[in-house]
PDB file of C-alpha atoms in Angstrom:
ATOM      1  CA  MET C   1       0.139   0.150   0.001  1.00 75.00           C
ATOM      2  CA  ARG C   2       1.848   3.082  -1.268  1.00 89.00           C
ATOM      3  CA  LYS C   3       1.190   6.524   0.153  1.00 97.00           C
ATOM      4  CA  ILE C   4       3.486   9.036  -1.455  1.00 97.00           C
ATOM      5  CA  LEU C   5       3.068  12.594  -2.179  1.00 98.00           C
ATOM      6  CA  LEU C   6       5.820  14.306  -4.261  1.00 97.00           C
ATOM      7  CA  THR C   7       5.793  18.085  -4.373  1.00 98.00           C
ATOM      8  CA  SER C   8       7.952  21.025  -5.592  1.00 97.00           C
ATOM      9  CA  ALA C   9       7.288  23.391  -2.475  1.00 97.00           C
ATOM     10  CA  GLY C  10       5.342  21.650   0.146  1.00 97.00           C
ATOM     11  CA  PHE C  11       1.874  22.805   0.941  1.00 97.00           C
ATOM     12  CA  GLU C  12       1.897  26.179  -1.057  1.00 95.00           C
ATOM     13  CA  ASN C  13      -1.391  24.890  -2.491  1.00 96.00           C
ATOM     14  CA  PRO C  14      -3.707  24.154   0.431  1.00 96.00           C
ATOM     15  CA  SER C  15      -5.468  21.182  -1.517  1.00 97.00           C
ATOM     16  CA  ILE C  16      -2.036  19.315  -1.456  1.00 98.00           C
ATOM     17  CA  ARG C  17      -2.017  19.740   2.402  1.00 98.00           C
ATOM     18  CA  ASP C  18      -5.746  18.388   2.327  1.00 97.00           C
ATOM     19  CA  LYS C  19      -4.661  15.374   0.362  1.00 97.00           C
ATOM     20  CA  PHE C  20      -1.677  14.742   2.739  1.00 98.00           C
ATOM     21  CA  MET C  21      -4.009  14.747   5.636  1.00 98.00           C
ATOM     22  CA  GLU C  22      -6.313  12.233   3.998  1.00 97.00           C
ATOM     23  CA  LEU C  23      -3.194   9.946   3.318  1.00 97.00           C
ATOM     24  CA  VAL C  24      -2.313  10.052   6.788  1.00 97.00           C
ATOM     25  CA  GLY C  25      -5.676   9.707   8.184  1.00 97.00           C
ATOM     26  CA  LYS C  26      -5.179  10.983  11.565  1.00 97.00           C
ATOM     27  CA  ASP C  27      -5.788  14.127  13.502  1.00 97.00           C
ATOM     28  CA  GLY C  28      -2.669  16.439  13.222  1.00 97.00           C
ATOM     29  CA  LYS C  29      -2.043  16.151  16.986  1.00 98.00           C
ATOM     30  CA  GLU C  30      -1.638  12.421  16.633  1.00 98.00           C
ATOM     31  CA  ILE C  31       0.728  12.516  13.713  1.00 98.00           C
ATOM     32  CA  HIS C  32       4.371  11.624  14.462  1.00 98.00           C
ATOM     33  CA  ALA C  33       6.737  12.804  11.771  1.00 98.00           C
ATOM     34  CA  LEU C  34      10.282  12.060  10.847  1.00 98.00           C
ATOM     35  CA  PHE C  35      11.697  15.420   9.439  1.00 98.00           C
ATOM     36  CA  ILE C  36      14.586  14.516   7.128  1.00 98.00           C
ATOM     37  CA  THR C  37      16.849  17.500   6.409  1.00 97.00           C
ATOM     38  CA  THR C  38      19.696  15.617   4.725  1.00 97.00           C
ATOM     39  CA  ALA C  39      19.391  17.519   1.330  1.00 96.00           C
ATOM     40  CA  ALA C  40      19.677  20.900   3.050  1.00 96.00           C
ATOM     41  CA  VAL C  41      23.482  21.216   2.765  1.00 95.00           C
ATOM     42  CA  GLU C  42      23.471  24.680   1.168  1.00 96.00           C
ATOM     43  CA  VAL C  43      22.400  27.918   2.642  1.00 96.00           C
ATOM     44  CA  GLY C  44      19.387  28.496   0.439  1.00 94.00           C
ATOM     45  CA  ALA C  45      18.086  25.053   1.349  1.00 95.00           C
ATOM     46  CA  ILE C  46      18.781  25.535   5.020  1.00 95.00           C
ATOM     47  CA  LEU C  47      16.856  28.876   4.945  1.00 96.00           C
ATOM     48  CA  VAL C  48      13.765  26.998   3.626  1.00 95.00           C
ATOM     49  CA  LEU C  49      13.600  24.475   6.559  1.00 96.00           C
ATOM     50  CA  PRO C  50      11.419  26.689   8.722  1.00 96.00           C
ATOM     51  CA  LYS C  51       8.842  26.753   5.917  1.00 96.00           C
ATOM     52  CA  CYS C  52       8.989  23.043   5.743  1.00 97.00           C
ATOM     53  CA  LEU C  53       8.332  22.790   9.518  1.00 97.00           C
ATOM     54  CA  GLU C  54       5.481  25.197   9.048  1.00 97.00           C
ATOM     55  CA  ASP C  55       3.943  22.626   6.555  1.00 98.00           C
ATOM     56  CA  LEU C  56       3.844  20.133   9.448  1.00 98.00           C
ATOM     57  CA  PHE C  57       2.527  22.674  12.029  1.00 98.00           C
ATOM     58  CA  SER C  58      -0.125  23.852   9.562  1.00 97.00           C
ATOM     59  CA  CYS C  59      -1.572  20.253   9.767  1.00 97.00           C
ATOM     60  CA  GLY C  60      -1.668  20.487  13.611  1.00 98.00           C
ATOM     61  CA  VAL C  61       1.492  18.266  14.072  1.00 98.00           C
ATOM     62  CA  LEU C  62       2.967  19.108  17.509  1.00 98.00           C
ATOM     63  CA  GLU C  63       6.516  19.982  17.950  1.00 98.00           C
ATOM     64  CA  GLU C  64       7.046  17.232  20.287  1.00 98.00           C
ATOM     65  CA  ASN C  65       5.851  14.620  17.689  1.00 98.00           C
ATOM     66  CA  ILE C  66       8.571  15.679  15.146  1.00 98.00           C
ATOM     67  CA  THR C  67      11.981  14.049  15.145  1.00 98.00           C
ATOM     68  CA  VAL C  68      14.809  15.601  13.030  1.00 97.00           C
ATOM     69  CA  TYR C  69      16.935  12.908  11.059  1.00 97.00           C
ATOM     70  CA  ASP C  70      19.933  13.711   8.906  1.00 93.00           C
ATOM     71  CA  MET C  71      20.604  10.207   7.528  1.00 94.00           C
ATOM     72  CA  HIS C  72      24.144   9.830   8.838  1.00 91.00           C
ATOM     73  CA  VAL C  73      23.348   6.624  10.358  1.00 93.00           C
ATOM     74  CA  ALA C  74      21.018   3.957   9.203  1.00 93.00           C
ATOM     75  CA  MET C  75      17.611   3.835  10.857  1.00 95.00           C
ATOM     76  CA  PRO C  76      16.219   0.252  11.163  1.00 95.00           C
ATOM     77  CA  LEU C  77      12.787  -0.475   9.973  1.00 97.00           C
ATOM     78  CA  GLN C  78      11.377  -0.882  13.426  1.00 96.00           C
ATOM     79  CA  GLU C  79      12.426   2.564  14.393  1.00 96.00           C
ATOM     80  CA  LEU C  80      11.155   4.102  11.133  1.00 96.00           C
ATOM     81  CA  ALA C  81       7.826   2.378  11.673  1.00 96.00           C
ATOM     82  CA  LYS C  82       7.221   4.559  14.719  1.00 97.00           C
ATOM     83  CA  TYR C  83       6.523   7.405  12.387  1.00 98.00           C
ATOM     84  CA  ASP C  84       3.393   8.033  10.324  1.00 98.00           C
ATOM     85  CA  VAL C  85       5.093  10.419   8.027  1.00 98.00           C
ATOM     86  CA  LEU C  86       8.559  10.847   6.557  1.00 98.00           C
ATOM     87  CA  TYR C  87       8.816  14.589   5.411  1.00 98.00           C
ATOM     88  CA  VAL C  88      11.870  14.640   3.159  1.00 98.00           C
ATOM     89  CA  CYS C  89      13.089  18.327   2.622  1.00 97.00           C
ATOM     90  CA  GLY C  90      14.611  19.879  -0.472  1.00 97.00           C
ATOM     91  CA  GLY C  91      18.243  20.933  -1.238  1.00 97.00           C
ATOM     92  CA  ASN C  92      20.947  18.977  -2.970  1.00 97.00           C
ATOM     93  CA  THR C  93      19.340  15.949  -4.718  1.00 96.00           C
ATOM     94  CA  SER C  94      22.637  14.099  -5.481  1.00 95.00           C
ATOM     95  CA  TYR C  95      23.754  14.435  -1.853  1.00 97.00           C
ATOM     96  CA  LEU C  96      20.314  13.131  -0.630  1.00 96.00           C
ATOM     97  CA  PHE C  97      20.152  10.330  -2.961  1.00 95.00           C
ATOM     98  CA  ASN C  98      23.886   9.178  -2.057  1.00 94.00           C
ATOM     99  CA  ARG C  99      23.076   9.218   1.598  1.00 96.00           C
ATOM    100  CA  MET C 100      19.841   7.234   0.986  1.00 95.00           C
ATOM    101  CA  CYS C 101      22.035   4.580  -0.759  1.00 93.00           C
ATOM    102  CA  GLU C 102      24.748   4.701   1.843  1.00 94.00           C
ATOM    103  CA  VAL C 103      22.404   3.901   4.808  1.00 95.00           C
ATOM    104  CA  ASN C 104      20.211   1.658   2.771  1.00 93.00           C
ATOM    105  CA  PHE C 105      17.373   3.899   3.192  1.00 94.00           C
ATOM    106  CA  LEU C 106      15.661   3.088  -0.076  1.00 91.00           C
ATOM    107  CA  SER C 107      15.077  -0.572   0.787  1.00 90.00           C
ATOM    108  CA  THR C 108      13.871   0.530   4.304  1.00 94.00           C
ATOM    109  CA  LEU C 109      11.619   2.947   2.765  1.00 94.00           C
ATOM    110  CA  GLU C 110       9.929   0.280   0.471  1.00 92.00           C
ATOM    111  CA  SER C 111       9.304  -1.775   3.508  1.00 95.00           C
ATOM    112  CA  TYR C 112       7.906   1.264   5.494  1.00 97.00           C
ATOM    113  CA  LEU C 113       5.712   2.097   2.597  1.00 96.00           C
ATOM    114  CA  GLU C 114       4.347  -1.479   2.570  1.00 95.00           C
ATOM    115  CA  MET C 115       3.270  -1.066   6.209  1.00 95.00           C
ATOM    116  CA  GLY C 116       1.363   1.944   5.353  1.00 95.00           C
ATOM    117  CA  GLY C 117       3.526   4.864   6.128  1.00 97.00           C
ATOM    118  CA  VAL C 118       3.462   8.062   4.196  1.00 98.00           C
ATOM    119  CA  TYR C 119       6.351   9.647   2.264  1.00 98.00           C
ATOM    120  CA  LEU C 120       6.090  13.422   1.555  1.00 98.00           C
ATOM    121  CA  GLY C 121       8.847  14.706  -0.678  1.00 97.00           C
ATOM    122  CA  VAL C 122       9.610  18.375  -1.150  1.00 98.00           C
ATOM    123  CA  SER C 123      11.886  19.375  -4.167  1.00 97.00           C
ATOM    124  CA  ALA C 124      14.981  17.167  -3.783  1.00 97.00           C
ATOM    125  CA  GLY C 125      13.053  14.962  -1.464  1.00 96.00           C
ATOM    126  CA  SER C 126      10.741  14.321  -4.482  1.00 96.00           C
ATOM    127  CA  VAL C 127      13.329  13.937  -7.103  1.00 95.00           C
ATOM    128  CA  ALA C 128      15.354  11.466  -5.252  1.00 94.00           C
ATOM    129  CA  ILE C 129      12.883   8.932  -5.533  1.00 94.00           C
ATOM    130  CA  SER C 130      11.955   9.434  -9.083  1.00 92.00           C
ATOM    131  CA  GLY C 131      13.448   8.185 -12.254  1.00 85.00           C
ATOM    132  CA  LYS C 132      16.520  10.439 -12.174  1.00 85.00           C
ATOM    133  CA  TYR C 133      18.883   7.903 -10.826  1.00 80.00           C
ATOM    134  CA  GLU C 134      19.673   4.542 -12.554  1.00 73.00           C
ATOM    135  CA  SER C 135      20.279   2.642  -9.358  1.00 64.00           C
ATOM    136  CA  GLY C 136      17.323   3.966  -7.525  1.00 63.00           C
ATOM    137  CA  LYS C 137      14.199   2.263  -6.451  1.00 70.00           C
ATOM    138  CA  LYS C 138      12.133   4.646  -8.512  1.00 76.00           C
ATOM    139  CA  PHE C 139       8.933   4.933  -6.684  1.00 89.00           C
ATOM    140  CA  LEU C 140       8.060   7.099  -9.588  1.00 89.00           C
ATOM    141  CA  PRO C 141       9.888   5.825 -12.702  1.00 88.00           C
ATOM    142  CA  ASN C 142       9.425   9.027 -14.690  1.00 91.00           C
ATOM    143  CA  LEU C 143      12.112  11.779 -14.551  1.00 92.00           C
ATOM    144  CA  LEU C 144      10.596  14.595 -12.276  1.00 94.00           C
ATOM    145  CA  ASN C 145      11.386  18.114 -12.745  1.00 96.00           C
ATOM    146  CA  VAL C 146      10.334  20.354  -9.944  1.00 97.00           C
ATOM    147  CA  HIS C 147       9.756  24.312  -9.449  1.00 97.00           C
ATOM    148  CA  CYS C 148       8.651  24.543 -13.216  1.00 97.00           C
ATOM    149  CA  ILE C 149       6.778  27.607 -14.559  1.00 97.00           C
ATOM    150  CA  SER C 150       4.227  25.438 -16.435  1.00 96.00           C
ATOM    151  CA  GLY C 151       3.518  21.894 -15.101  1.00 95.00           C
ATOM    152  CA  SER C 152       2.432  18.574 -16.763  1.00 95.00           C
ATOM    153  CA  PRO C 153      -1.437  18.183 -17.205  1.00 95.00           C
ATOM    154  CA  VAL C 154      -3.336  17.308 -14.155  1.00 96.00           C
ATOM    155  CA  GLY C 155      -4.580  13.558 -14.100  1.00 95.00           C
ATOM    156  CA  LYS C 156      -3.284   9.970 -14.355  1.00 96.00           C
ATOM    157  CA  ILE C 157       0.345   9.541 -15.358  1.00 94.00           C
ATOM    158  CA  ASN C 158       0.526   7.142 -18.262  1.00 83.00           C
ATOM    159  CA  GLY C 159       3.945   6.349 -19.873  1.00 84.00           C
ATOM    160  CA  MET C 160       7.415   7.250 -19.130  1.00 87.00           C
ATOM    161  CA  ASP C 161       7.328  10.990 -20.265  1.00 92.00           C
ATOM    162  CA  PRO C 162       9.239  13.478 -17.804  1.00 94.00           C
ATOM    163  CA  ILE C 163       6.837  15.196 -15.384  1.00 96.00           C
ATOM    164  CA  ASP C 164       7.098  18.903 -14.788  1.00 97.00           C
ATOM    165  CA  LEU C 165       5.617  20.189 -11.386  1.00 97.00           C
ATOM    166  CA  THR C 166       4.961  23.812 -10.722  1.00 98.00           C
ATOM    167  CA  ASN C 167       4.943  24.771  -6.950  1.00 97.00           C
ATOM    168  CA  ASN C 168       1.138  24.178  -6.724  1.00 97.00           C
ATOM    169  CA  GLN C 169       1.190  20.646  -8.060  1.00 98.00           C
ATOM    170  CA  ALA C 170       2.059  17.314  -6.611  1.00 98.00           C
ATOM    171  CA  VAL C 171       2.415  13.634  -7.811  1.00 97.00           C
ATOM    172  CA  LEU C 172       0.239  11.341  -5.623  1.00 97.00           C
ATOM    173  CA  ILE C 173       1.183   7.618  -5.762  1.00 96.00           C
ATOM    174  CA  THR C 174      -1.140   5.011  -4.203  1.00 95.00           C
ATOM    175  CA  GLU C 175      -1.855   1.454  -4.840  1.00 92.00           C
ATOM    176  CA  TYR C 176      -4.257   2.706  -7.543  1.00 91.00           C
ATOM    177  CA  GLY C 177      -1.352   4.371  -9.557  1.00 92.00           C
ATOM    178  CA  ALA C 178       0.205   7.753  -9.906  1.00 94.00           C
ATOM    179  CA  GLU C 179      -1.461  10.998 -10.759  1.00 96.00           C
ATOM    180  CA  ILE C 180      -0.705  14.707 -10.906  1.00 97.00           C
ATOM    181  CA  ILE C 181      -2.943  16.745  -8.598  1.00 97.00           C
ATOM    182  CA  GLU C 182      -3.433  20.409  -8.033  1.00 95.00           C
TER     183      GLU C 182
END
């Protein structure tokens, strides 16, 4: 059962936040989130981290229910399973993907998703699990471009064409397939 939401800019579009809450299926105060900051290795990305936290706060997630993880050590599945949501921030996609590979995160992520956990990617956090890297798991096999001026059409994703997301769009991946939402 996959519940993946890939965004350019988090919850700039309130309907994406609403879809996220539907995927989680809990009141915000009950949500436990793992806030993954690994990609934020440059100043610009670090400066956006408060906005990313605000996404979680806007859903009612309590500060004490958010754990920061930088992926410098592996996290076993039983630890990852304690979280309802993995919020993966933006920044340097290559750095994030390399860290994911080094700590075997992608395999653990696959098991986490099978258990019903939710993955929310923002920018690099979205691109890192798309078709960008040959050696990746490719939860979305298409090449994903984020922060685009004009986006791909809303609706079901068919084929392997690259996907362009604006800051108001997201890719929703569930057991029913993948679609672009707005």
